[in-house]
Coordinates of C-alpha atoms in Angstrom, one line a residue:
M1 CA 120.6 63.2 -15.7
K2 CA 117.1 64.4 -16.6
A3 CA 117.0 62.1 -19.7
I4 CA 117.5 59.1 -17.4
Q5 CA 114.7 60.2 -15.2
V6 CA 112.4 60.7 -18.2
L7 CA 113.3 57.2 -19.4
K8 CA 112.6 55.7 -16.0
L9 CA 109.2 57.5 -15.8
A10 CA 108.3 56.4 -19.3
G11 CA 109.2 52.8 -18.5
G12 CA 107.2 52.9 -15.3
A13 CA 104.2 54.3 -17.2
I14 CA 104.4 51.5 -19.8
L15 CA 104.6 48.8 -17.0
V16 CA 101.5 50.3 -15.3
A17 CA 99.6 50.5 -18.6
A18 CA 100.5 46.9 -19.4
S19 CA 99.4 45.7 -15.9
L20 CA 96.1 47.5 -16.2
Q21 CA 95.5 45.8 -19.6
A22 CA 96.2 42.4 -18.1
N23 CA 93.7 42.9 -15.3
A24 CA 91.0 44.3 -17.6
Q25 CA 90.6 40.9 -19.4
T26 CA 87.4 39.1 -18.7
T27 CA 86.9 35.4 -18.4
D28 CA 84.3 33.2 -19.9
Q29 CA 82.2 31.5 -17.2
S30 CA 82.4 28.1 -19.0
T31 CA 86.3 28.1 -18.9
A32 CA 86.7 29.8 -15.5
A33 CA 88.0 27.8 -12.6
P34 CA 85.5 26.8 -9.9
A35 CA 85.2 29.3 -7.1
A36 CA 86.3 26.7 -4.6
A37 CA 89.7 26.3 -6.2
A38 CA 92.7 28.0 -4.7
S39 CA 94.1 31.1 -6.4
P40 CA 97.5 30.9 -7.9
T41 CA 99.1 32.8 -5.0
D42 CA 97.6 30.4 -2.5
A43 CA 99.0 27.5 -4.5
A44 CA 102.4 29.2 -4.6
R45 CA 102.3 29.8 -0.9
Q46 CA 101.3 26.2 -0.2
Q47 CA 104.2 25.0 -2.4
L48 CA 106.6 27.3 -0.6
R49 CA 105.5 26.0 2.8
Q50 CA 105.9 22.5 1.6
S51 CA 109.3 23.1 0.1
R52 CA 110.4 24.8 3.4
S53 CA 109.2 21.9 5.5
E54 CA 111.0 19.4 3.2
Y55 CA 114.2 21.5 3.4
R56 CA 114.0 21.6 7.2
A57 CA 113.3 17.9 7.4
K58 CA 116.2 17.1 5.1
R59 CA 118.5 19.4 7.1
A60 CA 117.4 17.8 10.4
A61 CA 118.1 14.3 8.9
N62 CA 121.6 15.4 7.8
R63 CA 122.4 16.8 11.3
R64 CA 121.1 13.6 12.9
L65 CA 123.4 11.5 10.6
E66 CA 126.3 13.8 11.4
R67 CA 125.7 13.2 15.2
Q68 CA 125.4 9.5 14.7
V69 CA 128.7 9.4 12.7
R70 CA 130.5 11.5 15.4
T71 CA 129.2 9.2 18.1
A72 CA 130.4 6.2 16.2
L73 CA 133.8 7.7 15.8
A74 CA 134.0 8.6 19.5
R75 CA 132.8 5.1 20.6
D76 CA 135.4 3.4 18.4
G77 CA 138.2 4.4 20.8
R78 CA 141.0 4.1 18.3
V79 CA 140.2 7.3 16.5
S80 CA 141.0 10.8 17.9
V81 CA 137.9 12.8 17.2
S82 CA 139.1 16.1 18.6
N83 CA 140.0 17.5 15.2
I84 CA 137.5 15.8 13.0
T85 CA 134.5 17.5 11.4
V86 CA 131.7 15.5 10.0
R87 CA 129.5 16.8 7.2
A88 CA 126.5 14.8 5.8
R89 CA 124.3 15.5 2.8
D90 CA 121.6 13.0 1.8
G91 CA 123.6 10.0 3.2
A92 CA 127.0 11.1 1.7
V93 CA 129.4 11.8 4.6
T94 CA 132.6 13.8 4.4
L95 CA 135.2 13.6 7.1
Q96 CA 137.4 16.7 7.4
G97 CA 140.2 17.7 9.7
S98 CA 143.2 15.9 11.0
V99 CA 144.3 12.8 12.9
P100 CA 147.6 12.1 14.6
E101 CA 148.4 8.7 13.0
A102 CA 147.9 7.1 9.6
P103 CA 146.0 4.0 10.8
Q104 CA 143.3 6.4 12.2
L105 CA 142.4 7.5 8.6
D106 CA 141.2 4.1 7.6
R107 CA 139.6 3.4 11.0
A108 CA 137.6 6.6 10.8
T109 CA 136.3 5.7 7.3
Q110 CA 135.3 2.2 8.4
A111 CA 133.5 3.6 11.5
A112 CA 131.6 6.1 9.4
K113 CA 130.6 3.4 6.9
G114 CA 129.2 1.3 9.7
V115 CA 126.5 3.9 10.6
A116 CA 123.0 3.2 9.3
G117 CA 122.0 5.7 6.6
V118 CA 125.5 6.4 5.3
T119 CA 125.6 5.8 1.5
S120 CA 129.2 6.9 0.9
V121 CA 132.2 8.3 2.8
R122 CA 134.7 10.8 1.5
N123 CA 137.7 10.9 3.7
A124 CA 139.4 14.4 3.5
L125 CA 141.4 13.8 6.7
T126 CA 145.0 14.7 6.9
I127 CA 147.8 13.3 9.2
R128 CA 149.1 15.9 11.6
P129 CA 151.2 14.6 14.5
V130 CA 150.3 15.8 18.0
G131 CA 152.1 19.1 18.7
S132 CA 152.3 20.2 15.0

């Protein structure tokens, strides 16, 4: 047990020594970045903020498309939407769940394809008669 602690302590000391050596390096003023430039951590933070906002915008667009497809299915009138789940990802829509009759499978696919922004539709619906 003590040997493991000694190895951990030695490894930690090596890491500290290596980090001190890395910080002790000097830069030549002719090759140094201008003082007005952002530091690497600021650039990383900015990129992280940008990627988060892009992710949130993409997720909001996917949810909006899901709502539009659900609305189109409900407005169709010939599709029972009570057991249908709609998933969207970058325009690709997946219909999951069950419908009571076979013609509703194709009708749901056609209704989803009619929504603006839908690039493809994957129909994973199953037929489950009412009461089953």
